[in-house]
Amino acid sequence: MRYRTAIDQQLFAFDSLKQVMAYASPARSGDYLAGIGATTAQERMAARHVLAEVPLKQFLNEALIPYEDDNITRLIIDGHDAKAFAPVSHMTVGDFRNWLLSEQATTQALAALAQGLTPEMVAAVCKIMRNQDLIAVARKVRVVTRFRNTIGLAGHLAVRLQPNHPTDDLRGVAASTLDGLLMGSGDAVIGLNPASDSLPVLGDLLRMLDEVIHRFEIPTQSCVLTHVTNTVQLINDGAPVDLVFQSIGGTEKTNLSFGVTPEILYEAREAALSLKRGTVGDNVMYFETGQGSALSADANFGVDQQTCEARAYALARLYQPLLVNTVVGFIGPEYLYDGKQIIRAGLEDHFCGKLLGLPLGCDICYTNHAEADQDDMDTLLVLLGAAGISFIMGIPGADDVMLNYQSTSFHDALFLRDLMNLKRAPEFEMWLQRMQITDDAGRLRPPSPNPLLGGMGKLKSLVT
């Protein structure tokens, strides 16, 4: 089906809805690398004019990636909830934008709508929205998940404590973990990216983190971010696994490049649930995504990278995850060239994920060869805080010494919480007060002896 519009007596024609979506996207290096970006600002605006008039129902009739060629398309179409979709089924993309920004789009209405929306619908409306629109709508959406604490409540911000070490040294990991806990971070998860795929090393890391959590009775969860099949093997070997992690993408071919299928993810979730390690809930999955992953795997099928990213969220929501985060600037400047593109992508991902019913967090980050710096990350940090982000990363000094990229620090989380009066997960907040790390208002206490510091000898004993 061809789409046409005329602007200032100039006719613009597009071969398919897929091309309209790609040309309507804000400029970014990944789409140009794929050869699918708009060539001029006028062409981009024409595509947005066309897109605004497309009925939402059209996305159920015109698949951007053919149904028979892709299992993510099949799960999107087969799992669509027509009853949930009914309140907006008569709308165009432009009408939907206006409704989202209206007072009728309440927190309750958006929650009820989530299962009726497809990723393509939310990606489409995202493309005709300004940054402030993405913030205003995402702020109204709340997605609450639980394992050993409660994440995603209004007025709260969680932090993943990321104690990576270039050689997986247990003492180094323990030191970074202690650093983060004393700075009030770690309520989302104590989540380690291991340098090794060795199952014995992974098991040692899991046991050490589990011992820290249980010795100090910390209401949080741990995760060693290895491949899902490694985690299943560790579960079978009796390792103390809290969360199952996996990177995922928005097409079948992307996920195959990661070595996963929906069936493998389902089996992993069942294995983790069988351990019954959660105390206040059973959300046991942790997913990471990022714009550009499909293109880097030569698996985007000519679909723009922001839409491919949104399609990954359709896969994620099948498994009721505790955490999902976009690692927004990590893949590199080939896909998001500079700070402006990274900021926009972070707001897009957060908006789309929340609208689809996911507990979206963001690794607010960039690689050292990108045209970005920490000031850009400060900007995105504040914007996502205003938009109601569920969680961010906490990394010593904002500099990951194992993955070699720049992210957000424990101090950045303290800044955002103080700026916007955001609380930690309630169970974790109470623990910090009990351990004399924070006062009754959630502020860090001045340096003084407390049970956690007093337990430093116990921490050392865990890794010697």
Coordinates of C-alpha atoms in Angstrom, one line a residue:
M1 CA 0.0 0.0 0.0
R2 CA 1.3 3.4 -1.0
Y3 CA 1.0 6.5 1.2
R4 CA 1.0 10.1 -0.2
T5 CA 0.7 13.6 1.0
A6 CA 1.4 17.1 -0.4
I7 CA 3.1 19.9 1.4
D8 CA 3.6 23.3 -0.2
Q9 CA 2.5 21.9 -3.5
Q10 CA 5.2 19.2 -3.3
L11 CA 4.0 15.6 -3.5
F12 CA 5.6 13.0 -1.2
A13 CA 5.0 9.3 -1.7
F14 CA 6.0 6.3 0.5
D15 CA 5.9 2.7 -0.6
S16 CA 4.8 1.1 2.6
L17 CA 3.8 1.8 6.2
K18 CA 7.3 0.5 7.1
Q19 CA 8.9 3.3 5.1
V20 CA 6.5 5.9 6.6
M21 CA 7.6 4.8 10.0
A22 CA 11.3 5.0 9.1
Y23 CA 11.1 8.4 7.5
A24 CA 9.0 9.8 10.4
S25 CA 11.7 8.9 12.9
P26 CA 13.9 11.7 14.3
A27 CA 17.3 11.7 12.6
R28 CA 19.7 9.1 14.0
S29 CA 22.9 7.5 12.7
G30 CA 21.6 3.9 12.9
D31 CA 18.8 4.5 10.4
Y32 CA 21.1 6.3 8.0
L33 CA 23.6 3.4 8.3
A34 CA 20.7 1.1 7.4
G35 CA 19.8 3.4 4.4
I36 CA 16.2 4.0 5.6
G37 CA 16.3 7.5 7.1
A38 CA 14.6 10.5 5.6
T39 CA 16.9 12.4 3.3
T40 CA 15.6 15.8 4.1
A41 CA 13.7 17.5 7.0
Q42 CA 10.8 18.1 4.5
E43 CA 10.6 14.4 3.8
R44 CA 10.6 13.6 7.5
M45 CA 7.8 16.1 8.2
A46 CA 5.8 14.7 5.3
A47 CA 6.1 11.2 6.7
R48 CA 4.9 12.5 10.0
H49 CA 1.9 14.1 8.4
V50 CA 1.0 10.8 6.7
L51 CA 1.6 8.8 9.9
A52 CA -0.7 11.1 12.0
E53 CA -3.6 10.1 9.6
V54 CA -2.9 6.3 9.8
P55 CA -5.6 4.4 11.7
L56 CA -4.3 2.5 14.7
K57 CA -6.1 -0.6 13.3
Q58 CA -3.8 -0.5 10.2
F59 CA -0.9 -1.9 12.3
L60 CA -3.0 -5.0 12.8
N61 CA -3.5 -5.4 9.1
E62 CA -0.1 -4.4 7.7
A63 CA 2.8 -6.1 9.5
L64 CA 6.1 -4.3 9.1
I65 CA 7.8 -7.7 9.3
P66 CA 5.7 -10.5 7.7
Y67 CA 3.8 -12.7 10.0
E68 CA 5.1 -15.9 8.4
D69 CA 8.8 -14.8 8.6
D70 CA 9.1 -13.7 12.3
N71 CA 8.0 -15.2 15.6
I72 CA 7.9 -11.7 17.3
T73 CA 5.4 -10.6 14.7
R74 CA 3.3 -13.7 15.4
L75 CA 3.3 -13.2 19.2
I76 CA 2.3 -9.5 18.7
I77 CA -0.6 -10.3 16.5
D78 CA -1.7 -13.6 18.1
G79 CA -1.5 -12.1 21.6
H80 CA -3.3 -8.8 20.8
D81 CA -6.1 -8.0 23.3
A82 CA -8.9 -6.6 21.2
K83 CA -11.1 -5.9 24.3
A84 CA -8.3 -3.7 25.9
F85 CA -7.8 -2.0 22.5
A86 CA -11.4 -1.1 22.0
P87 CA -11.4 2.3 23.7
V88 CA -8.9 3.6 21.1
S89 CA -9.6 1.3 18.2
H90 CA -11.4 4.1 16.2
M91 CA -8.5 6.5 16.5
T92 CA -5.7 7.5 14.1
V93 CA -2.1 7.9 15.3
G94 CA -2.7 11.6 15.6
D95 CA -5.9 11.2 17.6
F96 CA -4.1 8.8 19.9
R97 CA -1.4 11.4 20.6
N98 CA -4.0 13.9 21.5
W99 CA -5.8 11.5 23.7
L100 CA -2.6 10.4 25.5
L101 CA -2.0 14.1 26.4
S102 CA -5.5 14.6 27.6
E103 CA -6.9 14.3 31.1
Q104 CA -8.9 11.2 29.9
A105 CA -5.6 9.3 29.7
T106 CA -5.3 8.6 33.5
T107 CA -2.9 6.2 35.1
Q108 CA -5.8 3.7 35.4
A109 CA -6.8 4.1 31.8
L110 CA -3.3 3.7 30.5
A111 CA -2.8 0.5 32.6
A112 CA -6.0 -1.0 31.2
L113 CA -4.9 -0.1 27.7
A114 CA -1.4 -1.6 27.7
Q115 CA -2.3 -5.1 26.5
G116 CA -4.3 -3.7 23.7
L117 CA -1.4 -1.8 22.2
T118 CA 1.1 -3.2 19.8
P119 CA 4.7 -2.0 19.7
E120 CA 4.2 -0.5 16.3
M121 CA 1.3 1.6 17.6
V122 CA 3.3 3.1 20.4
A123 CA 6.4 3.5 18.2
A124 CA 4.2 5.4 15.7
V125 CA 2.7 7.8 18.2
C126 CA 6.1 8.3 19.7
K127 CA 7.5 9.6 16.3
I128 CA 5.0 12.5 16.2
M129 CA 5.6 13.6 19.8
R130 CA 8.0 16.1 21.2
N131 CA 10.3 15.3 24.1
Q132 CA 8.0 17.0 26.6
D133 CA 5.1 14.9 25.3
L134 CA 7.0 11.7 25.9
I135 CA 7.8 12.9 29.5
A136 CA 4.2 14.0 30.2
V137 CA 2.6 10.7 29.2
A138 CA 5.2 8.4 30.6
R139 CA 5.0 10.1 34.0
K140 CA 1.3 9.1 34.2
V141 CA 2.1 5.4 33.8
R142 CA 3.1 3.3 36.8
V143 CA 4.2 -0.3 36.5
V144 CA 4.9 -2.0 39.9
T145 CA 6.9 -5.2 40.3
R146 CA 8.1 -7.2 43.3
F147 CA 10.6 -9.8 44.3
R148 CA 12.2 -9.0 47.7
N149 CA 11.1 -5.4 47.5
T150 CA 8.6 -3.2 45.6
I151 CA 9.8 -1.3 42.5
G152 CA 8.0 1.3 40.4
L153 CA 5.7 3.0 43.0
A154 CA 4.9 6.7 42.3
G155 CA 7.4 9.0 43.8
H156 CA 10.1 6.3 44.0
L157 CA 13.3 5.6 42.2
A158 CA 15.3 2.4 42.4
V159 CA 19.0 1.9 41.5
R160 CA 20.8 -1.1 40.2
L161 CA 24.1 -1.4 42.0
Q162 CA 26.6 -2.5 39.3
P163 CA 29.8 -3.8 41.0
N164 CA 31.6 -5.0 37.9
H165 CA 35.2 -6.0 38.0
P166 CA 37.6 -6.7 35.1
T167 CA 38.7 -10.1 36.5
D168 CA 35.6 -11.0 38.6
D169 CA 37.8 -10.7 41.7
L170 CA 35.5 -11.4 44.6
R171 CA 37.1 -8.8 46.9
G172 CA 36.8 -6.2 44.3
V173 CA 33.2 -7.0 43.7
A174 CA 32.5 -7.0 47.4
A175 CA 34.2 -3.6 47.9
S176 CA 32.1 -2.0 45.1
T177 CA 29.0 -3.6 46.6
L178 CA 29.7 -2.2 50.0
D179 CA 30.4 1.2 48.4
G180 CA 27.0 1.2 46.7
L181 CA 25.1 0.0 49.8
L182 CA 26.7 2.7 51.9
M183 CA 25.6 5.3 49.3
G184 CA 22.0 4.0 49.5
S185 CA 22.0 2.2 46.2
G186 CA 21.0 -1.4 45.3
D187 CA 17.2 -1.6 45.7
A188 CA 16.6 -2.5 42.1
V189 CA 19.2 -5.3 42.1
I190 CA 22.8 -5.9 42.9
G191 CA 23.6 -6.8 39.3
L192 CA 27.0 -7.9 38.1
N193 CA 28.2 -8.2 34.4
P194 CA 30.8 -11.0 34.7
A195 CA 34.0 -10.9 32.7
S196 CA 33.9 -14.7 32.5
D197 CA 31.5 -17.3 31.2
S198 CA 33.0 -20.0 33.5
L199 CA 30.3 -21.7 35.4
P200 CA 32.4 -22.1 38.5
V201 CA 33.3 -18.4 38.5
L202 CA 29.6 -17.4 38.0
G203 CA 28.6 -19.7 40.8
D204 CA 31.2 -18.1 43.2
L205 CA 29.9 -14.7 42.3
L206 CA 26.3 -15.7 42.9
R207 CA 27.1 -17.3 46.3
M208 CA 29.1 -14.3 47.5
L209 CA 26.3 -11.8 46.6
D210 CA 23.7 -14.1 48.1
E211 CA 25.7 -14.4 51.3
V212 CA 26.0 -10.6 51.5
I213 CA 22.2 -10.2 51.0
H214 CA 21.3 -12.8 53.6
R215 CA 24.0 -12.0 56.2
F216 CA 22.9 -8.4 56.4
E217 CA 19.2 -9.2 55.7
I218 CA 19.1 -6.8 52.7
P219 CA 15.6 -6.7 51.1
T220 CA 17.0 -6.8 47.5
Q221 CA 17.9 -9.3 44.9
S222 CA 21.1 -10.3 43.1
C223 CA 21.8 -11.1 39.4
V224 CA 24.8 -12.2 37.5
L225 CA 24.1 -11.1 34.0
T226 CA 25.2 -14.2 32.0
H227 CA 23.5 -15.9 29.2
V228 CA 20.1 -17.4 30.1
T229 CA 21.3 -21.0 29.4
N230 CA 24.2 -20.5 31.9
T231 CA 21.7 -19.3 34.5
V232 CA 19.5 -22.4 34.0
Q233 CA 22.5 -24.6 34.4
L234 CA 23.5 -22.8 37.6
I235 CA 19.9 -23.3 38.9
N236 CA 20.2 -27.0 38.1
D237 CA 23.6 -27.1 39.9
G238 CA 22.0 -25.6 43.1
A239 CA 23.3 -22.0 42.8
P240 CA 21.4 -19.3 44.7
V241 CA 19.8 -17.6 41.6
D242 CA 17.3 -14.7 42.3
L243 CA 16.8 -13.3 38.8
V244 CA 17.3 -14.7 35.3
F245 CA 18.9 -12.2 32.9
Q246 CA 18.9 -12.0 29.1
S247 CA 19.5 -9.4 26.4
I248 CA 16.7 -9.5 23.9
G249 CA 15.7 -7.9 20.6
G250 CA 12.7 -7.1 18.5
T251 CA 13.0 -9.7 15.8
E252 CA 13.3 -13.5 15.7
K253 CA 16.7 -13.2 13.9
T254 CA 18.0 -10.8 16.5
N255 CA 17.1 -13.1 19.3
L256 CA 18.7 -16.1 17.5
S257 CA 21.9 -14.0 17.3
F258 CA 21.7 -13.8 21.1
G259 CA 21.1 -17.5 21.3
V260 CA 17.6 -17.3 22.7
T261 CA 14.0 -18.1 21.7
P262 CA 10.7 -17.4 23.5
E263 CA 10.6 -21.1 24.5
I264 CA 14.1 -20.9 26.1
L265 CA 13.0 -17.8 28.1
Y266 CA 9.8 -19.5 29.2
E267 CA 11.8 -22.5 30.5
A268 CA 14.2 -20.2 32.3
R269 CA 11.4 -18.4 34.0
E270 CA 9.8 -21.6 35.2
A271 CA 13.2 -22.8 36.6
A272 CA 13.6 -19.5 38.5
L273 CA 10.0 -19.6 39.8
S274 CA 10.6 -23.2 41.1
L275 CA 13.2 -21.9 43.6
K276 CA 10.6 -19.7 45.3
R277 CA 13.2 -17.2 46.5
G278 CA 11.0 -14.1 46.3
T279 CA 9.5 -12.8 49.6
V280 CA 7.0 -10.1 48.4
G281 CA 6.5 -11.2 44.8
D282 CA 7.5 -13.5 42.0
N283 CA 8.8 -11.3 39.2
V284 CA 12.0 -13.2 38.4
M285 CA 13.1 -12.0 34.9
Y286 CA 15.5 -9.2 34.0
F287 CA 15.9 -8.0 30.4
E288 CA 18.1 -5.5 28.7
T289 CA 17.5 -4.0 25.3
G290 CA 19.0 -1.2 23.2
Q291 CA 18.3 0.6 19.9
G292 CA 20.6 -0.7 17.2
S293 CA 20.8 -4.3 18.3
A294 CA 18.7 -5.6 15.4
L295 CA 20.7 -3.7 12.8
S296 CA 24.0 -4.8 14.3
A297 CA 22.8 -8.4 13.9
D298 CA 21.7 -7.7 10.3
A299 CA 18.2 -8.6 11.5
N300 CA 16.1 -5.4 11.2
F301 CA 14.3 -6.3 7.9
G302 CA 14.4 -2.6 6.9
V303 CA 12.5 -1.5 10.0
D304 CA 13.7 1.6 11.8
Q305 CA 15.7 1.0 15.0
Q306 CA 13.2 2.6 17.4
T307 CA 10.4 0.4 16.2
C308 CA 12.6 -2.7 16.4
E309 CA 13.4 -1.6 20.0
A310 CA 9.7 -1.3 20.9
R311 CA 9.1 -4.8 19.5
A312 CA 11.5 -6.2 22.0
Y313 CA 9.2 -4.9 24.7
A314 CA 6.4 -7.1 23.3
L315 CA 8.6 -10.1 24.0
A316 CA 9.7 -8.9 27.4
R317 CA 6.1 -8.4 28.7
L318 CA 5.3 -12.1 28.2
Y319 CA 7.4 -13.0 31.1
Q320 CA 6.3 -10.4 33.7
P321 CA 9.8 -9.2 34.4
L322 CA 11.0 -7.4 37.6
L323 CA 13.2 -5.2 35.6
V324 CA 13.7 -4.1 31.9
N325 CA 16.2 -1.5 30.9
T326 CA 17.4 0.1 27.7
V327 CA 21.2 0.4 27.6
V328 CA 20.6 3.5 25.6
G329 CA 24.0 4.7 24.5
F330 CA 26.1 1.5 24.9
I331 CA 25.9 0.1 21.4
G332 CA 27.8 3.1 20.0
P333 CA 27.7 6.2 17.8
E334 CA 27.0 4.0 14.7
Y335 CA 23.5 3.8 16.0
L336 CA 23.1 6.9 18.3
Y337 CA 25.7 9.4 17.2
D338 CA 25.7 12.1 19.8
G339 CA 24.2 13.4 23.0
K340 CA 21.1 14.7 21.3
Q341 CA 20.3 11.4 19.7
I342 CA 21.0 9.5 23.0
I343 CA 18.7 11.8 24.9
R344 CA 15.8 11.4 22.5
A345 CA 16.3 7.6 22.3
G346 CA 16.2 7.3 26.1
L347 CA 12.9 9.2 26.3
E348 CA 11.5 7.2 23.4
D349 CA 12.4 3.8 25.0
H350 CA 11.0 4.8 28.4
F351 CA 7.8 6.0 26.9
C352 CA 7.2 3.0 24.7
G353 CA 8.1 0.5 27.4
K354 CA 5.9 2.0 30.0
L355 CA 3.0 2.4 27.6
L356 CA 3.3 -1.4 26.8
G357 CA 3.2 -2.2 30.6
L358 CA 6.8 -2.8 31.4
P359 CA 8.9 -1.6 34.4
L360 CA 11.3 0.4 32.3
G361 CA 14.6 1.6 33.6
C362 CA 17.5 3.1 31.7
D363 CA 21.3 2.7 31.7
I364 CA 21.9 6.4 31.0
C365 CA 25.2 5.9 29.2
Y366 CA 27.6 6.5 26.3
T367 CA 30.8 5.0 24.9
N368 CA 34.0 6.9 24.9
H369 CA 34.1 7.3 21.1
A370 CA 30.6 8.9 21.0
E371 CA 30.0 12.6 20.6
A372 CA 28.5 12.8 24.1
D373 CA 29.7 13.7 27.6
Q374 CA 28.5 13.6 31.2
D375 CA 26.6 16.8 30.8
D376 CA 24.4 15.0 28.2
M377 CA 23.9 12.2 30.7
D378 CA 22.9 14.8 33.4
T379 CA 20.3 16.1 31.0
L380 CA 18.8 12.7 30.3
L381 CA 19.0 11.8 34.0
V382 CA 16.8 14.8 35.0
L383 CA 14.4 14.3 32.1
L384 CA 13.9 10.6 32.9
G385 CA 13.5 11.5 36.6
A386 CA 10.7 13.9 35.6
A387 CA 9.2 11.1 33.4
G388 CA 8.9 8.7 36.3
I389 CA 11.7 6.3 35.4
S390 CA 11.6 3.1 37.5
F391 CA 15.3 2.6 38.0
I392 CA 18.8 3.7 36.8
M393 CA 22.3 2.4 37.2
G394 CA 24.7 3.0 40.1
I395 CA 28.3 2.5 39.1
P396 CA 31.4 3.6 41.2
G397 CA 32.4 7.0 39.7
A398 CA 30.0 6.5 36.8
D399 CA 32.9 4.7 35.0
D400 CA 32.5 1.0 34.4
V401 CA 36.0 -0.5 34.7
M402 CA 35.0 -3.8 33.1
L403 CA 32.7 -2.8 30.2
N404 CA 34.7 0.5 29.6
Y405 CA 31.8 2.9 29.2
Q406 CA 30.3 5.9 31.1
S407 CA 27.1 5.7 33.0
T408 CA 25.6 7.1 36.2
S409 CA 27.1 7.0 39.7
F410 CA 25.8 6.5 43.2
H411 CA 26.1 10.2 43.6
D412 CA 23.9 10.8 40.5
A413 CA 21.1 8.8 42.2
L414 CA 21.5 10.8 45.4
F415 CA 21.2 14.0 43.3
L416 CA 18.1 12.9 41.5
R417 CA 16.4 11.7 44.6
D418 CA 17.1 15.0 46.4
L419 CA 16.1 17.1 43.4
M420 CA 12.7 15.4 42.9
N421 CA 12.0 14.1 46.4
L422 CA 12.1 10.5 45.2
K423 CA 12.2 7.6 47.7
R424 CA 13.8 4.2 47.4
A425 CA 11.9 0.9 47.4
P426 CA 10.1 1.1 50.7
E427 CA 11.5 -2.2 52.1
F428 CA 15.0 -1.1 51.2
E429 CA 14.5 2.4 52.7
M430 CA 13.5 0.9 56.0
W431 CA 16.6 -1.4 55.9
L432 CA 18.9 1.6 55.3
Q433 CA 17.4 3.4 58.3
R434 CA 17.7 0.3 60.5
M435 CA 21.4 0.0 59.5
Q436 CA 22.0 3.7 60.3
I437 CA 23.0 4.4 56.7
T438 CA 20.2 7.0 56.2
D439 CA 18.1 9.1 58.6
D440 CA 14.3 9.1 58.8
A441 CA 14.1 11.4 55.8
G442 CA 16.1 9.1 53.6
R443 CA 19.3 11.3 53.6
L444 CA 22.7 9.7 54.1
R445 CA 24.0 10.0 57.6
P446 CA 27.5 11.6 58.1
P447 CA 30.2 9.0 58.2
S448 CA 30.0 7.1 61.5
P449 CA 30.2 3.5 62.7
N450 CA 27.2 1.5 61.6
P451 CA 26.4 -2.3 61.5
L452 CA 27.3 -2.6 57.8
L453 CA 30.8 -1.0 58.3
G454 CA 31.1 -3.1 61.4
G455 CA 30.4 -6.1 59.2
M456 CA 33.3 -5.3 56.9
G457 CA 35.3 -8.0 58.6
K458 CA 32.5 -10.4 57.8
L459 CA 32.5 -9.3 54.1
K460 CA 36.3 -9.9 54.0
S461 CA 35.8 -13.3 55.4
L462 CA 33.4 -14.1 52.5
V463 CA 36.0 -13.7 49.9
T464 CA 39.2 -15.0 51.5

